[in-house]
Structure formats: structure tokens, C-alpha cells
Short mmCIF file of C-alpha atoms in Angstrom, two decimals:
data_model
loop_
_atom_site.label_atom_id
_atom_site.label_comp_id
_atom_site.label_asym_id
_atom_site.label_seq_id
_atom_site.Cartn_x
_atom_site.Cartn_y
_atom_site.Cartn_z
CA MET U 1 -0.32 -0.49 0.15
CA SER U 2 1.39 3.64 -0.66
CA ILE U 3 -1.66 5.06 1.16
CA SER U 4 0.17 5.20 5.33
CA ASP U 5 -1.28 1.63 7.07
CA PRO U 6 -3.14 2.12 9.17
CA PHE U 7 -5.96 4.27 6.98
CA ARG U 8 -6.68 7.43 8.22
CA LEU U 9 -10.13 8.92 7.63
CA LEU U 10 -12.44 12.36 9.08
CA SER U 11 -15.73 12.99 7.76
CA TYR U 12 -16.83 17.04 8.42
CA ASN U 13 -19.93 18.86 7.91
CA LEU U 14 -18.40 22.58 8.14
CA ASN U 15 -21.42 24.08 7.38
CA GLY U 16 -19.79 26.63 5.32
CA ILE U 17 -15.98 26.63 4.72
CA ARG U 18 -15.72 30.34 5.09
CA SER U 19 -17.53 30.04 8.96
CA ALA U 20 -15.88 27.12 9.74
CA SER U 21 -12.28 28.31 8.99
CA ALA U 22 -13.55 31.40 10.48
CA LYS U 23 -13.63 29.12 13.80
CA GLY U 24 -9.95 27.77 13.56
CA LEU U 25 -10.71 24.63 11.74
CA LEU U 26 -7.64 25.01 9.26
CA PRO U 27 -5.12 25.46 12.61
CA TRP U 28 -7.60 22.30 14.48
CA LEU U 29 -7.01 20.03 10.84
CA ALA U 30 -2.80 20.89 11.41
CA ASP U 31 -2.67 19.89 14.73
CA HIS U 32 -4.28 16.93 15.42
CA ALA U 33 -2.62 13.75 16.40
CA ALA U 34 -3.20 11.59 13.56
CA LEU U 35 -3.66 13.45 10.17
CA PRO U 36 -6.01 11.98 7.99
CA ASP U 37 -5.58 10.36 4.60
CA VAL U 38 -8.31 11.62 3.36
CA VAL U 39 -10.99 13.50 4.23
CA CYS U 40 -14.74 14.52 3.50
CA PHE U 41 -15.69 17.67 3.64
CA GLN U 42 -19.47 17.87 2.80
CA GLU U 43 -21.67 21.39 2.92
CA VAL U 44 -18.99 23.22 1.88
CA ARG U 45 -20.87 26.00 0.25
CA PRO U 46 -17.83 27.46 -1.30
CA PRO U 47 -17.81 31.38 -1.42
CA ALA U 48 -18.61 33.07 -5.49
CA ASP U 49 -15.06 33.96 -5.13
CA GLY U 50 -13.85 30.53 -5.14
CA TRP U 51 -12.89 27.02 -3.29
CA GLN U 52 -8.99 27.73 -1.94
CA TRP U 53 -6.95 24.88 -1.41
CA THR U 54 -3.86 26.39 -0.81
CA PRO U 55 -3.44 25.85 3.28
CA PHE U 56 -4.76 21.89 2.94
CA THR U 57 -1.76 22.11 0.23
CA ALA U 58 0.57 22.88 2.86
CA MET U 59 -0.44 20.32 5.11
CA GLY U 60 0.27 17.55 3.12
CA TYR U 61 -2.86 17.24 0.94
CA SER U 62 -1.45 16.15 -2.92
CA ALA U 63 -5.67 15.74 -4.38
CA ALA U 64 -8.46 17.45 -4.34
CA HIS U 65 -11.17 17.94 -5.61
CA LEU U 66 -14.72 19.70 -5.44
CA HIS U 67 -17.82 18.98 -6.05
CA ALA U 68 -20.12 22.09 -5.77
CA ALA U 69 -23.72 22.32 -6.36
CA GLU U 70 -24.82 24.60 -9.05
CA LYS U 71 -25.71 27.14 -7.14
CA PRO U 72 -24.06 29.60 -5.75
CA GLY U 73 -22.76 28.47 -1.78
CA TYR U 74 -25.52 25.73 -1.80
CA SER U 75 -24.36 22.22 -0.56
CA SER U 76 -21.44 20.89 -2.33
CA VAL U 77 -18.75 17.75 -1.39
CA ALA U 78 -15.22 18.25 -1.09
CA THR U 79 -12.03 14.94 -0.76
CA LEU U 80 -8.64 15.80 -0.27
CA SER U 81 -6.50 12.68 -0.12
CA ARG U 82 -2.82 12.76 1.16
CA THR U 83 -1.61 9.92 -1.37
CA PRO U 84 -2.83 10.24 -5.17
CA PRO U 85 -5.66 8.04 -5.98
CA LEU U 86 -6.45 6.22 -9.04
CA ARG U 87 -9.12 9.07 -10.29
CA MET U 88 -11.91 11.06 -8.41
CA THR U 89 -14.79 11.23 -9.79
CA ALA U 90 -17.51 13.65 -9.00
CA GLY U 91 -21.75 12.72 -9.35
CA THR U 92 -23.67 9.89 -9.39
CA GLY U 93 -24.35 10.73 -12.97
CA HIS U 94 -27.95 11.80 -12.29
CA PRO U 95 -28.39 15.41 -14.01
CA GLU U 96 -31.28 16.73 -11.79
CA TYR U 97 -29.37 15.57 -8.32
CA ASP U 98 -25.75 16.00 -9.35
CA ARG U 99 -26.64 19.61 -9.64
CA GLU U 100 -26.69 19.86 -5.95
CA GLY U 101 -22.86 18.86 -5.45
CA ARG U 102 -23.64 15.82 -2.95
CA VAL U 103 -21.23 12.93 -3.93
CA LEU U 104 -17.33 12.66 -5.04
CA ARG U 105 -16.42 10.00 -5.48
CA THR U 106 -12.13 8.63 -4.96
CA ASP U 107 -10.65 5.37 -5.87
CA PHE U 108 -7.77 4.07 -4.43
CA ALA U 109 -6.09 0.59 -5.83
CA ASP U 110 -7.62 -1.07 -3.27
CA PHE U 111 -10.90 0.64 -2.45
CA THR U 112 -13.34 3.45 -2.97
CA VAL U 113 -14.05 6.51 -0.83
CA LEU U 114 -17.90 7.95 -1.74
CA ASN U 115 -18.01 10.72 -0.06
CA VAL U 116 -21.49 11.88 0.25
CA TYR U 117 -24.28 14.79 1.64
CA ILE U 118 -27.73 13.22 1.26
CA PRO U 119 -30.64 15.40 1.00
CA SER U 120 -32.98 17.01 4.05
CA GLY U 121 -36.08 16.68 4.49
CA SER U 122 -36.48 19.09 6.72
CA ARG U 123 -38.55 20.95 4.78
CA GLY U 124 -41.75 19.88 3.64
CA GLU U 125 -41.53 19.58 0.15
CA ARG U 126 -38.23 17.98 -0.07
CA GLN U 127 -38.96 14.62 1.90
CA ALA U 128 -40.22 13.04 -1.26
CA PHE U 129 -36.79 14.16 -3.43
CA LYS U 130 -34.99 13.08 -0.51
CA MET U 131 -36.59 9.66 -0.71
CA GLU U 132 -36.27 9.69 -4.71
CA TRP U 133 -32.28 10.28 -4.23
CA LEU U 134 -31.75 7.62 -1.49
CA ALA U 135 -33.45 5.12 -4.36
CA HIS U 136 -30.95 6.71 -7.30
CA PHE U 137 -28.35 6.78 -4.56
CA GLY U 138 -28.88 3.09 -3.66
CA GLU U 139 -28.42 2.02 -7.24
CA TYR U 140 -25.48 3.88 -7.66
CA VAL U 141 -23.26 2.22 -4.26
CA ARG U 142 -24.77 -1.38 -5.50
CA GLN U 143 -22.75 -0.50 -9.43
CA VAL U 144 -19.59 1.09 -7.66
CA ARG U 145 -19.95 -2.01 -5.36
CA ALA U 146 -19.42 -4.52 -8.24
CA GLU U 147 -16.43 -2.27 -9.88
CA VAL U 148 -14.42 -2.48 -6.63
CA PRO U 149 -13.08 -4.56 -3.63
CA ALA U 150 -14.11 -2.93 -1.37
CA LEU U 151 -16.22 0.53 -0.31
CA ILE U 152 -16.14 3.45 2.49
CA ILE U 153 -19.98 5.61 2.40
CA CYS U 154 -18.94 8.67 4.61
CA GLY U 155 -20.93 11.48 5.46
CA ASP U 156 -24.42 13.32 6.38
CA PHE U 157 -26.54 10.80 5.65
CA ASN U 158 -29.29 13.12 7.32
CA ILE U 159 -30.52 9.78 9.20
CA CYS U 160 -30.66 8.17 12.56
CA HIS U 161 -30.84 4.81 12.08
CA GLN U 162 -31.57 3.29 15.75
CA PRO U 163 -33.46 4.99 19.14
CA ILE U 164 -29.98 5.51 21.52
CA ASP U 165 -28.38 7.78 17.63
CA ILE U 166 -30.73 10.45 18.96
CA HIS U 167 -31.56 12.10 22.24
CA ASP U 168 -35.66 11.90 22.12
CA PRO U 169 -36.92 9.26 19.80
CA VAL U 170 -40.31 9.45 20.76
CA SER U 171 -40.95 12.83 20.25
CA ASN U 172 -39.04 12.77 17.26
CA LYS U 173 -40.87 9.52 15.89
CA LYS U 174 -42.56 11.79 13.05
CA SER U 175 -39.29 13.83 12.37
CA SER U 176 -37.23 14.11 9.09
CA GLY U 177 -33.77 11.90 9.86
CA PHE U 178 -35.77 9.65 11.98
CA LEU U 179 -38.79 8.35 9.89
CA PRO U 180 -39.30 5.12 9.08
CA ASP U 181 -39.37 4.70 5.69
CA GLU U 182 -35.63 6.55 6.04
CA ARG U 183 -34.33 4.27 9.04
CA ALA U 184 -35.47 1.56 7.00
CA TRP U 185 -32.74 2.19 3.98
CA LEU U 186 -30.00 2.29 6.51
CA THR U 187 -31.51 -0.77 7.77
CA ASP U 188 -31.71 -2.20 4.10
CA LEU U 189 -27.78 -1.04 2.98
CA PHE U 190 -26.44 -2.42 5.69
CA ALA U 191 -28.15 -6.42 5.03
CA ALA U 192 -26.70 -5.32 1.39
CA GLY U 193 -22.80 -6.13 3.11
CA TYR U 194 -22.33 -3.34 4.70
CA CYS U 195 -21.20 -1.60 8.67
CA ASP U 196 -21.90 1.29 10.06
CA SER U 197 -18.26 1.33 11.66
CA PHE U 198 -18.95 3.14 14.89
CA ARG U 199 -21.65 0.91 16.01
CA SER U 200 -19.20 -2.59 14.72
CA ILE U 201 -17.09 -0.92 17.53
CA ASN U 202 -19.24 0.78 20.26
CA PRO U 203 -22.60 -1.18 20.20
CA ASP U 204 -24.15 0.43 23.41
CA THR U 205 -22.52 3.64 23.44
CA ALA U 206 -25.09 6.18 23.73
CA HIS U 207 -25.61 10.00 23.59
CA ALA U 208 -22.86 10.13 20.73
CA TYR U 209 -24.15 12.58 18.86
CA THR U 210 -22.78 14.35 15.91
CA TRP U 211 -25.34 17.33 14.14
CA TRP U 212 -27.58 19.44 17.43
CA SER U 213 -30.00 22.23 16.80
CA ASN U 214 -28.43 26.39 16.79
CA ARG U 215 -30.98 26.50 19.61
CA PRO U 216 -29.58 27.74 22.37
CA GLY U 217 -28.09 25.12 24.97
CA VAL U 218 -29.05 22.64 22.91
CA ARG U 219 -25.24 21.10 22.12
CA ALA U 220 -24.31 22.18 25.68
CA ARG U 221 -26.95 20.03 26.54
CA ASN U 222 -26.32 16.82 24.02
CA LYS U 223 -29.73 16.75 22.59
CA GLY U 224 -28.38 16.06 19.41
CA TRP U 225 -28.79 13.50 16.36
CA ARG U 226 -25.87 11.05 15.42
CA ILE U 227 -26.77 11.37 11.18
CA ASP U 228 -23.02 11.21 10.21
CA TYR U 229 -21.24 7.89 8.92
CA ALA U 230 -18.32 6.10 7.97
CA VAL U 231 -19.99 3.29 6.78
CA ILE U 232 -17.68 0.33 5.88
CA SER U 233 -18.09 -2.47 2.90
CA GLU U 234 -18.73 -5.90 5.68
CA ASN U 235 -14.64 -7.01 3.98
CA LEU U 236 -12.99 -4.38 4.84
CA ARG U 237 -14.42 -5.10 9.13
CA PRO U 238 -11.65 -7.37 10.42
CA HIS U 239 -9.52 -4.37 8.98
CA LEU U 240 -11.55 -2.00 11.36
CA HIS U 241 -8.87 -0.39 14.13
CA ARG U 242 -10.83 2.49 15.49
CA ALA U 243 -14.07 4.37 14.75
CA ALA U 244 -15.78 7.86 16.45
CA VAL U 245 -17.02 10.93 16.95
CA LEU U 246 -15.55 13.95 17.28
CA PRO U 247 -17.59 15.88 19.20
CA ASP U 248 -15.11 19.05 20.88
CA ALA U 249 -14.81 19.86 17.78
CA LEU U 250 -16.71 23.35 17.29
CA HIS U 251 -16.72 24.89 13.79
CA SER U 252 -19.83 23.59 12.25
CA ASP U 253 -22.97 22.32 14.40
CA HIS U 254 -21.83 19.36 13.23
CA CYS U 255 -19.05 17.19 14.18
CA PRO U 256 -16.53 14.76 12.73
CA VAL U 257 -16.70 11.35 12.55
CA TRP U 258 -13.01 9.45 11.92
CA LEU U 259 -12.09 5.95 11.11
CA GLU U 260 -8.97 3.94 10.98
CA LEU U 261 -8.02 1.09 8.68
CA ASN U 262 -5.14 -1.27 9.21
CA LEU U 263 -5.85 -2.26 5.44
CA ASN U 264 -2.91 -4.85 5.18
CA PRO U 265 -3.62 -6.56 3.30
CA VAL U 266 -7.26 -6.02 1.89
CA THR U 267 -9.03 -8.95 1.23
CA SER U 268 -11.59 -8.98 -1.51
#
């Protein structure tokens, strides 16, 4: 492997690169005890004057790609890699969905990383769009999985899977992000040969959330949702070394998720 072993990945919904940078994102990442091999950002919302790669290049990221939404300052995902990948590909090939800048595929020799920002259905008219998007993305994942030996799907899924993943499952049972159809989609994904890396290592850990409302005091009281994931194909589960959430990172209304894999050798 030309990439480091263990392989370290960080996934983070920034709620805007400009806002996160103003809150210290860049020095926090540069000073991280183990600089991630791959960084996947969601909800970058790049400013109209463009995305600046230079600070990340200075940290040692030799490859970077942005899938920007057509609408300025909206959505968008970015992937950084310390080791040059075989290729980086934006979108899933569906023009209606790709204009929102929600998927980046990064191929390495032994595995592929999908950086995804799944739509929110919090506005009522977007819930049907979200379910249609999920159906399309599920098919796209099946196609990618047929091509590659191992797959990592990371990002903001905008879905809590189980009651343990949300601070108040009873009151939120009719809330977008915890609806039965959304949770069933995740269940079906896992049943198709994937696992939630965090739950694989931390099956009973409660109150481990990755998103909090901006309402005053909500994050301080840890009334959150775990909607950000690092999902891995089952053939990577034996290589799983660490999976964690990093709630002390305060650059966004989300916190990062962390994944470490011992990759030598990767089995198909």
C-alpha cells in the first residue's frame, strides 16, 4: 500500500467552509495528532470567489476535488487526499441530483471512498425528493460495489438509524431524519453487505451524536442526533481499528467522524 497503514479518514459537515475556517478549522486539522489520509467535507457551501486549496496543500494534501452545487453557496462536497488516488469523480451521473453537488467518488488501488451529503427532508416538500434521491443513491452504490473490492461510504446521511442515535426518539418519531422509511433505507444498506463502523466498535454507546440544533443550550446539554457515518463494506470490517465521533470540534453544528483501518492486506 502506498497509502499509510493504518489508513485514517475524517468526515466533517462544515456548515460552510468560510464559517468553519473563521472558527479555527485549519489549525485544528493541521494540529491533529494523526493527520488524516483522506478528509471528506460536506456542506462546504463554497463562496462565489472560489475554493482555496492552498492551506490544505501546505498540510500535505496532494490531491483535492470539489463537487460544487450549481447554486452558489449551497451544499457541495470536497475530498482531500495525502496520497494521489487513481481518480476522483464528481456526481452519480444523474443530472438533476448532481446539480446539487452531493457525491464525490475517490478510487484507490484497493478501495473506493464515497463522500456523500444526503439531502435533508426538514422542509416538507423536500421529503419526497430525499426518498427518491436515496433510491437512486442506493442503486449507484450497488453499481460501484460491483466494480471495486472494498467500499467506504462516509458523510452526512441526514438519518438517525436507531433510538440510541437520537436524544429523544419518542418526540422525534415523526421528524424527518428519523422516519421509518429513512431508517429502513439504512437497514437495507447494512443488510446488503455494509456496517456502521461506529456501532460495530461501540454497539452500546449512547449520547454519541454528530449534529445539534443551533437553538441556545442544545449542544451544551448534548441533545443531538447521530446522522454522520463512516459506513464500510463487510470485507473491511476485519480491518476496522477505530471509529469515533469527535464532539469537541466546534467549527460547525456537526462534529467530525473518524475512521481507522489496518489495510494490509485488503481482502476482496
